[in-house]
C-alpha positions as a printed NumPy array, in Angstrom:
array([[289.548,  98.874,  -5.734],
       [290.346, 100.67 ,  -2.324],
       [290.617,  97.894,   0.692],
       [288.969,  98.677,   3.454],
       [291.685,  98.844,   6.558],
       [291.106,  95.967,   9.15 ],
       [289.932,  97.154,  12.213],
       [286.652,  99.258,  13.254],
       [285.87 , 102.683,  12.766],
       [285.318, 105.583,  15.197],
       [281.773, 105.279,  14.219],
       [281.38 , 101.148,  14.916],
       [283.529, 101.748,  17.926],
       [280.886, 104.129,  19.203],
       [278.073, 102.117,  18.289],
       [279.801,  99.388,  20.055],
       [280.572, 101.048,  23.386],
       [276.826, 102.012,  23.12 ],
       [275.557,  99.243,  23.479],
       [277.817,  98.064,  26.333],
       [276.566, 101.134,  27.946],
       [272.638, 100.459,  27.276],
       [273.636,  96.376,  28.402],
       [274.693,  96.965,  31.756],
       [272.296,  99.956,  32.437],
       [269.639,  97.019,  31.792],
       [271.315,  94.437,  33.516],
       [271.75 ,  96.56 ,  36.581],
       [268.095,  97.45 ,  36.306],
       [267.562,  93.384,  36.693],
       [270.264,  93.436,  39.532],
       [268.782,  96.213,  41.51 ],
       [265.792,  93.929,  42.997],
       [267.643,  91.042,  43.801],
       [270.64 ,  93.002,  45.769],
       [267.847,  94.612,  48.076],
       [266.254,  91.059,  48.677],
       [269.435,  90.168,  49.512],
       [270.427,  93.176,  51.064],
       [267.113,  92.887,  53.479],
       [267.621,  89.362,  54.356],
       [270.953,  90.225,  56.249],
       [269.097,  92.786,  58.038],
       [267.177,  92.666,  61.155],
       [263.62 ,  93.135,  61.516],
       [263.77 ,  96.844,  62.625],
       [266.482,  97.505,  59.945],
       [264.704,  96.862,  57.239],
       [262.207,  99.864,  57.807],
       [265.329, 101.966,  58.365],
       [264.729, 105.726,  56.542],
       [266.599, 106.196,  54.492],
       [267.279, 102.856,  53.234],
       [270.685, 101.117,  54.1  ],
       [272.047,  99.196,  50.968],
       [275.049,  97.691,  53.013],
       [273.624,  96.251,  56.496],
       [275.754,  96.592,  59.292],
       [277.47 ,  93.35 ,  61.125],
       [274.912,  91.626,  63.986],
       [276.132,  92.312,  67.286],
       [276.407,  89.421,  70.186],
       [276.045,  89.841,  73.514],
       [278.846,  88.076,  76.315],
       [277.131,  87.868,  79.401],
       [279.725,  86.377,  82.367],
       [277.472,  85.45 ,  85.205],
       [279.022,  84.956,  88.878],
       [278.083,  82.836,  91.766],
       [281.021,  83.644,  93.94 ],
       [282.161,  80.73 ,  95.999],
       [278.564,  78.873,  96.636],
       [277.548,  76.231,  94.095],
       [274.225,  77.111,  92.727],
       [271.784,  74.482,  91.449],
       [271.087,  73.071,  88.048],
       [267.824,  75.132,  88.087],
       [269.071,  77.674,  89.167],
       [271.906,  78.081,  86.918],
       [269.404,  77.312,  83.391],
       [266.863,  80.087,  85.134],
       [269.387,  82.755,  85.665],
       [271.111,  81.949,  82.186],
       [267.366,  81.868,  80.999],
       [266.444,  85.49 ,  81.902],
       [270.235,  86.697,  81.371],
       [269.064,  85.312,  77.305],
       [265.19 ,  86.166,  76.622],
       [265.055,  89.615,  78.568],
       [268.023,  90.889,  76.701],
       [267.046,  89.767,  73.179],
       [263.474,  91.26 ,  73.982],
       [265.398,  94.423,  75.02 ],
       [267.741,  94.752,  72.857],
       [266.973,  92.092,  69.759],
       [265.068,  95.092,  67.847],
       [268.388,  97.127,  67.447],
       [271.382,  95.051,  66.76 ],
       [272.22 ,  92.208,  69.376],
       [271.047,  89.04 ,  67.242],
       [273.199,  86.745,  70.099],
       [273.693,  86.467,  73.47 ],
       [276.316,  84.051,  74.523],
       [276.529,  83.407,  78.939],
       [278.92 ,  81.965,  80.751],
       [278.102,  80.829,  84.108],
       [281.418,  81.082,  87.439],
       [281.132,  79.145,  90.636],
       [284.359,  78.916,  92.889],
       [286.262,  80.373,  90.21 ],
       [285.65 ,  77.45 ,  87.655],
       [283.445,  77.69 ,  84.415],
       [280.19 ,  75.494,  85.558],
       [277.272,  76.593,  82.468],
       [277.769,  78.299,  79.18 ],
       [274.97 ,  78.38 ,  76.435],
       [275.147,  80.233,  72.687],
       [271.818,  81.672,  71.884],
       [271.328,  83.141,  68.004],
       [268.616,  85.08 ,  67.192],
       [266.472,  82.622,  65.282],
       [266.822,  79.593,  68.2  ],
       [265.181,  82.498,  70.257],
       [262.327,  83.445,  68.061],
       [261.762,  79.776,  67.104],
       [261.413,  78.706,  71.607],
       [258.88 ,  81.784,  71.845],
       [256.572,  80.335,  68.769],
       [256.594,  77.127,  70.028],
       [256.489,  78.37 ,  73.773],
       [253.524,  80.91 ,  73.   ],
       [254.222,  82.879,  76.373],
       [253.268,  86.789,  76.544],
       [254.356,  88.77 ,  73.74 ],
       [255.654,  91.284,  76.819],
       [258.332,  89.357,  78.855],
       [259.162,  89.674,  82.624],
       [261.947,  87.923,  84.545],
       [259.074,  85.9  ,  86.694],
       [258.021,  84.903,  83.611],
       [261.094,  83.487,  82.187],
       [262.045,  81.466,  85.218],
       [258.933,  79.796,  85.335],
       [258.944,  78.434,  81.658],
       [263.238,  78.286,  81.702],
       [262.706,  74.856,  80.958],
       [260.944,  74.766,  77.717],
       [262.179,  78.39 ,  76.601],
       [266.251,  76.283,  76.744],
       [265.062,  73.541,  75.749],
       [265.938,  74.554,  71.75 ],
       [268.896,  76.371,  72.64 ],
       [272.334,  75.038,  73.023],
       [273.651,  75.08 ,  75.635],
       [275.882,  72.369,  78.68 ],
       [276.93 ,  72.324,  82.121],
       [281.076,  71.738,  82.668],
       [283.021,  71.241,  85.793],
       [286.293,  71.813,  84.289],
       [288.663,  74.654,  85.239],
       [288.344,  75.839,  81.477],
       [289.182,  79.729,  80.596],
       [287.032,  81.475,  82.473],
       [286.946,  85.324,  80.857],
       [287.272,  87.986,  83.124],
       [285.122,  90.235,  81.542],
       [283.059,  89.849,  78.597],
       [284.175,  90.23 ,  75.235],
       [283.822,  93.206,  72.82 ],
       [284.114,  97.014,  72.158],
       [280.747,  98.487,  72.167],
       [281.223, 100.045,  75.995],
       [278.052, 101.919,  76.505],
       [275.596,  99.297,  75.152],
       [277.671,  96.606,  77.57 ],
       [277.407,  99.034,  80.555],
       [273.52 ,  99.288,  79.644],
       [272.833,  95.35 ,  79.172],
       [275.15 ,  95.045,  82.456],
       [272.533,  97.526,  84.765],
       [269.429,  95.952,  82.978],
       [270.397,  92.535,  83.834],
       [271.401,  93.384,  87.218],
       [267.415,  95.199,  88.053],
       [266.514,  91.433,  86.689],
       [267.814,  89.419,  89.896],
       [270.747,  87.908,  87.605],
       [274.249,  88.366,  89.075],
       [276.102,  89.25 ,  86.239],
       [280.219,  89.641,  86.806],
       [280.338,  91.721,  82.824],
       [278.842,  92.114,  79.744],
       [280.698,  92.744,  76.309],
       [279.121,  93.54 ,  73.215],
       [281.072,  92.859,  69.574],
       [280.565,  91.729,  66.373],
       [279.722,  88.897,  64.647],
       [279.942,  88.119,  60.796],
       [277.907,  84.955,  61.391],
       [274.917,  86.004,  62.675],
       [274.531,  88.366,  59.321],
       [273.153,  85.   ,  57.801],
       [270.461,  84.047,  60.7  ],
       [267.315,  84.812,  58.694],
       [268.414,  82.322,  55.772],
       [268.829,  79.427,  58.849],
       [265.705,  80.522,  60.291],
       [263.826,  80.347,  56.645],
       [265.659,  76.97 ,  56.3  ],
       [264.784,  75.422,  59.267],
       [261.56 ,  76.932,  60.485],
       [259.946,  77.669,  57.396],
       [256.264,  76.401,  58.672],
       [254.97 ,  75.516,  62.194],
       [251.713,  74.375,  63.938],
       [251.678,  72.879,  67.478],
       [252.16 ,  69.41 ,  66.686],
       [254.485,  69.566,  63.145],
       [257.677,  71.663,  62.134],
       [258.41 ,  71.081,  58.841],
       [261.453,  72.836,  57.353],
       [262.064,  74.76 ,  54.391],
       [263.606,  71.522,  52.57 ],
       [260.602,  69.136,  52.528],
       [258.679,  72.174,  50.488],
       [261.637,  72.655,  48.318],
       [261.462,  68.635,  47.891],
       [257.469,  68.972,  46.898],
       [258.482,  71.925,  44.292],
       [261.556,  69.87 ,  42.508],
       [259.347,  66.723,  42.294],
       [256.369,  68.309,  40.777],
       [258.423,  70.49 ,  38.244],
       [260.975,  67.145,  37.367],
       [257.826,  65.022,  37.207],
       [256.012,  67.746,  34.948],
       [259.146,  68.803,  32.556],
       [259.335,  64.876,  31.868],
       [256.117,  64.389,  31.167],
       [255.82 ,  67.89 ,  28.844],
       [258.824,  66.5  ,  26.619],
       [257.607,  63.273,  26.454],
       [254.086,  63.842,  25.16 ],
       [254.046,  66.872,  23.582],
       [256.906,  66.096,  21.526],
       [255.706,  62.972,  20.506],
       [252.579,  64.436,  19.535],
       [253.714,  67.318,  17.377],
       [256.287,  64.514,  15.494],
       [253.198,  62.491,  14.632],
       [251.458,  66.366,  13.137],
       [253.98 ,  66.888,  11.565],
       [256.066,  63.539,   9.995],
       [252.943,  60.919,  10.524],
       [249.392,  62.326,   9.702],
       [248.181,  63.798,   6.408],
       [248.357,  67.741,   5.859],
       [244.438,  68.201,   6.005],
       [244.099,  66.395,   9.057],
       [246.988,  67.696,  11.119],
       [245.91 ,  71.24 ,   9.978],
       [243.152,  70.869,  11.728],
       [244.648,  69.122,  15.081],
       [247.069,  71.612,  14.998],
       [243.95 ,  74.622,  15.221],
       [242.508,  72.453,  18.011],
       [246.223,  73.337,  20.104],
       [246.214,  76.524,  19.068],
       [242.051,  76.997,  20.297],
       [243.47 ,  75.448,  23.326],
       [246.433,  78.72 ,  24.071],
       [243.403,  80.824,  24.141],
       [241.168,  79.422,  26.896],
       [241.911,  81.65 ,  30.005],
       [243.616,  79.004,  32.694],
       [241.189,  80.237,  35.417],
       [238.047,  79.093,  33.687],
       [240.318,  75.76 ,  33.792],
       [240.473,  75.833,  37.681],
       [237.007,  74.042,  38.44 ],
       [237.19 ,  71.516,  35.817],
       [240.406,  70.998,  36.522],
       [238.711,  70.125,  40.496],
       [236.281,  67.986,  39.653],
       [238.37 ,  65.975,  37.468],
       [241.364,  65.509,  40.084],
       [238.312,  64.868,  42.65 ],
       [236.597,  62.005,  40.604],
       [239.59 ,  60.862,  38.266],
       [239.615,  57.719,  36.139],
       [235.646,  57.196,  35.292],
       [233.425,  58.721,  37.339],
       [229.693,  59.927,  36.147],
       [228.426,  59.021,  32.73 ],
       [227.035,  61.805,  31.427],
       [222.693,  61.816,  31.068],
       [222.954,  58.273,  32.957],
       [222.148,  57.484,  36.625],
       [225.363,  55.453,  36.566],
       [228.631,  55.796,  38.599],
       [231.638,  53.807,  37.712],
       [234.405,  53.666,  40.585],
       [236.878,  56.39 ,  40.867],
       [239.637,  57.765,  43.134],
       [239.488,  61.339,  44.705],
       [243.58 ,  62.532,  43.868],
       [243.143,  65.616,  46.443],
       [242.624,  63.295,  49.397],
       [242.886,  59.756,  48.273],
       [242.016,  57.171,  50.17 ],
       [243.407,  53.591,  50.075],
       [241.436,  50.414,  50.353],
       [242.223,  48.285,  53.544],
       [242.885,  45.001,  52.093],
       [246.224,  46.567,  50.719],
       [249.186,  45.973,  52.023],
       [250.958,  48.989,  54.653],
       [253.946,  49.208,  52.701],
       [251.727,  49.095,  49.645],
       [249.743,  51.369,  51.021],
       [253.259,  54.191,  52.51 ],
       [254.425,  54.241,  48.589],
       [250.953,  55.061,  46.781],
       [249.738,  57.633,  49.195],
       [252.591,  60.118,  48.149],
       [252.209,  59.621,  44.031],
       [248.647,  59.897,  44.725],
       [249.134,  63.041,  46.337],
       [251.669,  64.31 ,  44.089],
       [249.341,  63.641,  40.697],
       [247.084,  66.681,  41.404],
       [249.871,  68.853,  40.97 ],
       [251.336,  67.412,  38.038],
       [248.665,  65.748,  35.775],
       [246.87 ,  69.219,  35.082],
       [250.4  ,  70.295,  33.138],
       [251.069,  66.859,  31.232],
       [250.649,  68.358,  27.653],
       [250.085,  72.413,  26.779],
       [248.97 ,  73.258,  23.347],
       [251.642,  75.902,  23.018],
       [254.401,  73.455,  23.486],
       [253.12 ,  70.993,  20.954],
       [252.931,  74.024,  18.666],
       [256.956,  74.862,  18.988],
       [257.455,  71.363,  18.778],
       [256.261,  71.008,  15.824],
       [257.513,  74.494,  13.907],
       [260.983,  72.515,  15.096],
       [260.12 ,  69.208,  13.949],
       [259.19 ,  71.035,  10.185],
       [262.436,  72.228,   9.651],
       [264.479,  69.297,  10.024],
       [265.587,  68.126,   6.6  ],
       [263.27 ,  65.229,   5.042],
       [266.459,  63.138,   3.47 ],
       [267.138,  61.914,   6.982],
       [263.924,  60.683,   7.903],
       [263.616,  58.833,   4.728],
       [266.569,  57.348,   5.035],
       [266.324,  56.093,   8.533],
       [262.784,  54.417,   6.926],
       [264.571,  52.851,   4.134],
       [266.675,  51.152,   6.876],
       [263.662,  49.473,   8.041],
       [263.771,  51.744,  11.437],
       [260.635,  52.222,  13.009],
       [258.824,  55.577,  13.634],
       [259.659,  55.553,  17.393],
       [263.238,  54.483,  16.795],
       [263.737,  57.517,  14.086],
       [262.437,  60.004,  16.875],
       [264.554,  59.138,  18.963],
       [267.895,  58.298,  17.505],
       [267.49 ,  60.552,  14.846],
       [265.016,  63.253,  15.631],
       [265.704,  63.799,  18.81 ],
       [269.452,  64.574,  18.83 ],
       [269.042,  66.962,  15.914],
       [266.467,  68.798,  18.913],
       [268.291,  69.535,  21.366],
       [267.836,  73.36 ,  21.437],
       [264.399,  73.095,  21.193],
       [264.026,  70.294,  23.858],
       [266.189,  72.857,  26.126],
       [264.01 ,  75.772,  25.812],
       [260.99 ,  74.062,  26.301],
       [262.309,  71.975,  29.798],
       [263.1  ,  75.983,  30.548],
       [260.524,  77.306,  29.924],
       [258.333,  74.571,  31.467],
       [260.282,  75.165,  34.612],
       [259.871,  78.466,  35.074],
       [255.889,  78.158,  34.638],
       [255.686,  75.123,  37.274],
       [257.989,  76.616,  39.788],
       [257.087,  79.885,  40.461],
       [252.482,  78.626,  40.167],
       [250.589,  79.464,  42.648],
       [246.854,  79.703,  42.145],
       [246.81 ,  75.961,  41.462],
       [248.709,  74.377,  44.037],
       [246.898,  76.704,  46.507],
       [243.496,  75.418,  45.483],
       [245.091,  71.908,  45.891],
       [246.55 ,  72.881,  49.21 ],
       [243.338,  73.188,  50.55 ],
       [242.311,  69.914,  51.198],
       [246.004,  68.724,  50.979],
       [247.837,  67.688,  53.857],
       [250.924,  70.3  ,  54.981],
       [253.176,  68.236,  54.27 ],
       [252.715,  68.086,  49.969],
       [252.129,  71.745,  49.695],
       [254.703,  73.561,  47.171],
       [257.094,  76.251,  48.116],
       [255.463,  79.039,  46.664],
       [252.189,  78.065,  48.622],
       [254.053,  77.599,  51.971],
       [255.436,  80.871,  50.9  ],
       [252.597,  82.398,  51.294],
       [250.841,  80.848,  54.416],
       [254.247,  82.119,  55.543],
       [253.655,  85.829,  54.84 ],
       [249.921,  85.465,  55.733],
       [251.471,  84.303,  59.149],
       [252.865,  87.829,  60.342],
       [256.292,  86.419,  59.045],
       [259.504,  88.83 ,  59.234],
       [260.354,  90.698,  56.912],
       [264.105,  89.605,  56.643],
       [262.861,  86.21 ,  56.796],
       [260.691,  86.37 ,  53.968],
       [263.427,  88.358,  51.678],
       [265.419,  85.144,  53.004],
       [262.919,  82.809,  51.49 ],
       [262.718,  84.714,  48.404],
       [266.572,  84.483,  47.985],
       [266.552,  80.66 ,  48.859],
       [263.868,  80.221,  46.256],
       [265.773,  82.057,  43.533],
       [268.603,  79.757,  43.821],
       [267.608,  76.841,  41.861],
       [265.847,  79.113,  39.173],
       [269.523,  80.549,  38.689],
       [271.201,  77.553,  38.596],
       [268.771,  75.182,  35.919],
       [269.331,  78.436,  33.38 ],
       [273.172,  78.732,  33.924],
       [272.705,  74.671,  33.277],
       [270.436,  74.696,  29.698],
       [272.347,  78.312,  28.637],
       [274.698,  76.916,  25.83 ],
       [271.232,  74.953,  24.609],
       [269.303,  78.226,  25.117],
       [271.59 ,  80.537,  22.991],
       [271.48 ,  77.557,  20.227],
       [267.579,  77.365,  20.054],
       [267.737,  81.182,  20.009],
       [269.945,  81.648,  16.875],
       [268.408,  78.534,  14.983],
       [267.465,  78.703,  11.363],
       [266.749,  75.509,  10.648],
       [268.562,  72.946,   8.725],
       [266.931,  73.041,   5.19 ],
       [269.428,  74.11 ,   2.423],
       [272.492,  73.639,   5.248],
       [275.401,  71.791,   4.102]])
């Protein structure tokens, strides 16, 4: 008998280094999305309608404004006014293109009396709350200094600090140009310099984070939607394993074959009701929950309207602060306790584990709930992983649901992918939005990097009948 030579052959080889090939041609197919989301969030607002598109964005540009006052001593209000329009009329001039900063230091007698750092995203965030003219003047500006600084940072100082002689940067020409258009403004500006800035490249993910949603009396920030999204997905995953695996071990280790035949058709009937015919039922039930009507009676029992509950009086506050939220939060989670489709995986699992342990956890006198989960539940873990997956996936990226919720919700227990939308229905930036999108991504990435080792096992399983 001829032995075959260890190693692989120029055919294998090439069969290997095809797939490789065929791998990362579909992996960068995956990738190709995701690097222009992120590409566009690092972008400006103009940029990102740039022809032809721009893969690599370009590093933010800031704007150092030195303002003079000679040797008088200018007022407080005077000083915030002049470093007002010396900030707004240049980002309204110039914000489109590339200047996502301006930074101005204010000179009196020779000694540093004002500076003030002004990103991008503390601008747009004054004007939305400001609501002044979409066209800005200098008059303008000075008249609402107070409340368009008022988000920006910025101090007075009377020491004899560095005080720059010109400002800072290499872009000549645009300097020059700021320089003459803040002069026509009334401002008496000493220099401007003009350079980049690797920090404001990341403004639109700080403006998603902390101005994600805004009305006139409420800013609520990216994080408290976030918050909503984790506790309705943790609160539904939990719930999911729970009951549906509990439910497909008593189909298939507790009831007889006829009868869990047939409760496992009544799962599978429910896979193939369409979810939106589910929407109104689903409605009325979270708007009357607990009793409610009987059916061809005049009689109504007491029951408690989840999408806008309402507390008796006689309870106490504090009572009355922790109920309101789990109230609120039940809408959004009771609707996804238990899906047919799990129970049904569950169960093909459940089937395959070997029937010698099972017994023999019963001859030991252990009860039915103990053997699930000392005994049953260990052996699961791949299929407990792909289910808590797959269970987040389908929670954290619905929308039609939480939206119908949402609208009789208060703001404040909407999920992410709802405020994400209100969002973009605002006129929201484009950047921003790619920003969001990013943001949202993150966790998505992270839970499957998490459950992989458990994913690849419930993948590859073949059960554990005939195993050693």
């Amino acid at each position: 008998m001829i032995l075959r030579t260890v190693g692989r052959t120029r055919k294998e080889w090439t069969l290997l280094w095809a797939f490789y090939l065929v791998t990362a041609l579909w992996v960068s197919a995956l990738l190709v999305p995701f690097a222009w989301m992120l590409s566009s969030a690092c972008k400006n607002r103009m940029a990102v309608y740039r022809m032809p598109p721009q893969w690599i964005p370009e590093l933010p540009r800031v704007a150092s404004v030195v303002l003079d006052y000679g040797g008088r001593v200018p007022s407080r209000e005077e000083v915030v006014e002049d470093a007002a329009v010396a900030v707004w009329m240049t980002w309204d001039r110039y914000g489109r293109e590339s200047v996502w900063g301006v930074e101005v230091v204010s000179v009196a007698g020779g000694r540093k009396v004002f500076e003030c750092r002004a990103p991008s995203y503390k601008i747009k965030h004054r004007k939305e709350r400001e609501v002044i003219a979409v066209v800005l003047d200098a008059d303008m500006v000075r008249r609402h200094a107070e409340g368009l600084m008022a988000g920006i940072e910025y101090r007075f100082s009377k020491s004899e600090g560095f005080v720059p002689k010109r400002g800072k940067g290499a872009f000549v020409d645009q300097a020059r140009e700021i320089r003459e258009f803040l002069r026509k403004q009334g401002v008496p500006v000493r220099s401007v310099g003009v350079r980049k800035s690797f920090r404001r490249l990341f403004d639109a993910f700080v403006s998603a984070w902390l101005y994600l949603y805004e009305t006139a009396n409420t800013s609520i920030t990216f994080g408290r939607f976030l918050l909503n999204s984790s506790i309705v997905t943790g609160a539904v995953i939990l719930l999911q394993l729970f009951i549906s695996s509990l439910a497909a071990y008593a189909l298939s280790r507790l009831l007889g074959p006829r009868l869990s035949r047939y409760l496992l058709l009544f799962f599978l009937a429910t896979i193939m009701i369409p979810p939106l015919l589910l929407f109104m039922p689903l409605y009325l039930m979270m708007k009357n929950f607990l009793l409610g009507h009987i059916p061809f009676a005049h009689i109504s029992l007491p029951t408690v309207n989840l999408l806008n509950p309402e507390l008796p009086g006689y309870l106490h506050p504090l009572l009355r602060r922790a109920l309101y939220p789990v109230l609120s939060y039940l809408p959004l989670i009771l609707p996804h306790t238990a899906w047919g489709l799990s129970v049904l995986l569950f169960k093909g699992f459940f089937d395959q584990l070997p029937d010698e342990l099972i017994e023999a956890a019963r001859l030991d006198g252990a009860s039915e709930f103990r053997i699930f989960t000392q005994v049953v539940f260990p052996l699961s873990e791949p299929v407990f992983s792909v289910m808590a997956l797959w269970t987040f996936m389908a929670v954290w990226k619905e929308f039609m649901w939480p939206y119908i919720v949402s609208i009789v919700q208060p703001l404040k227990f909407w999920t992410y992918p709802v405020a994400l939308f209100y969002k973009q229905s605002a006129g929201a930036y484009p950047n921003e939005l790619m920003a969001l999108a990013v943001l949202a991504s993150i966790p998505t990435v992270v839970f499957f990097v998490i459950f992989q080792r458990f994913i690849e096992r419930g993948v590859v399983w073949t059960g554990l009948k005939g195993g050693t």
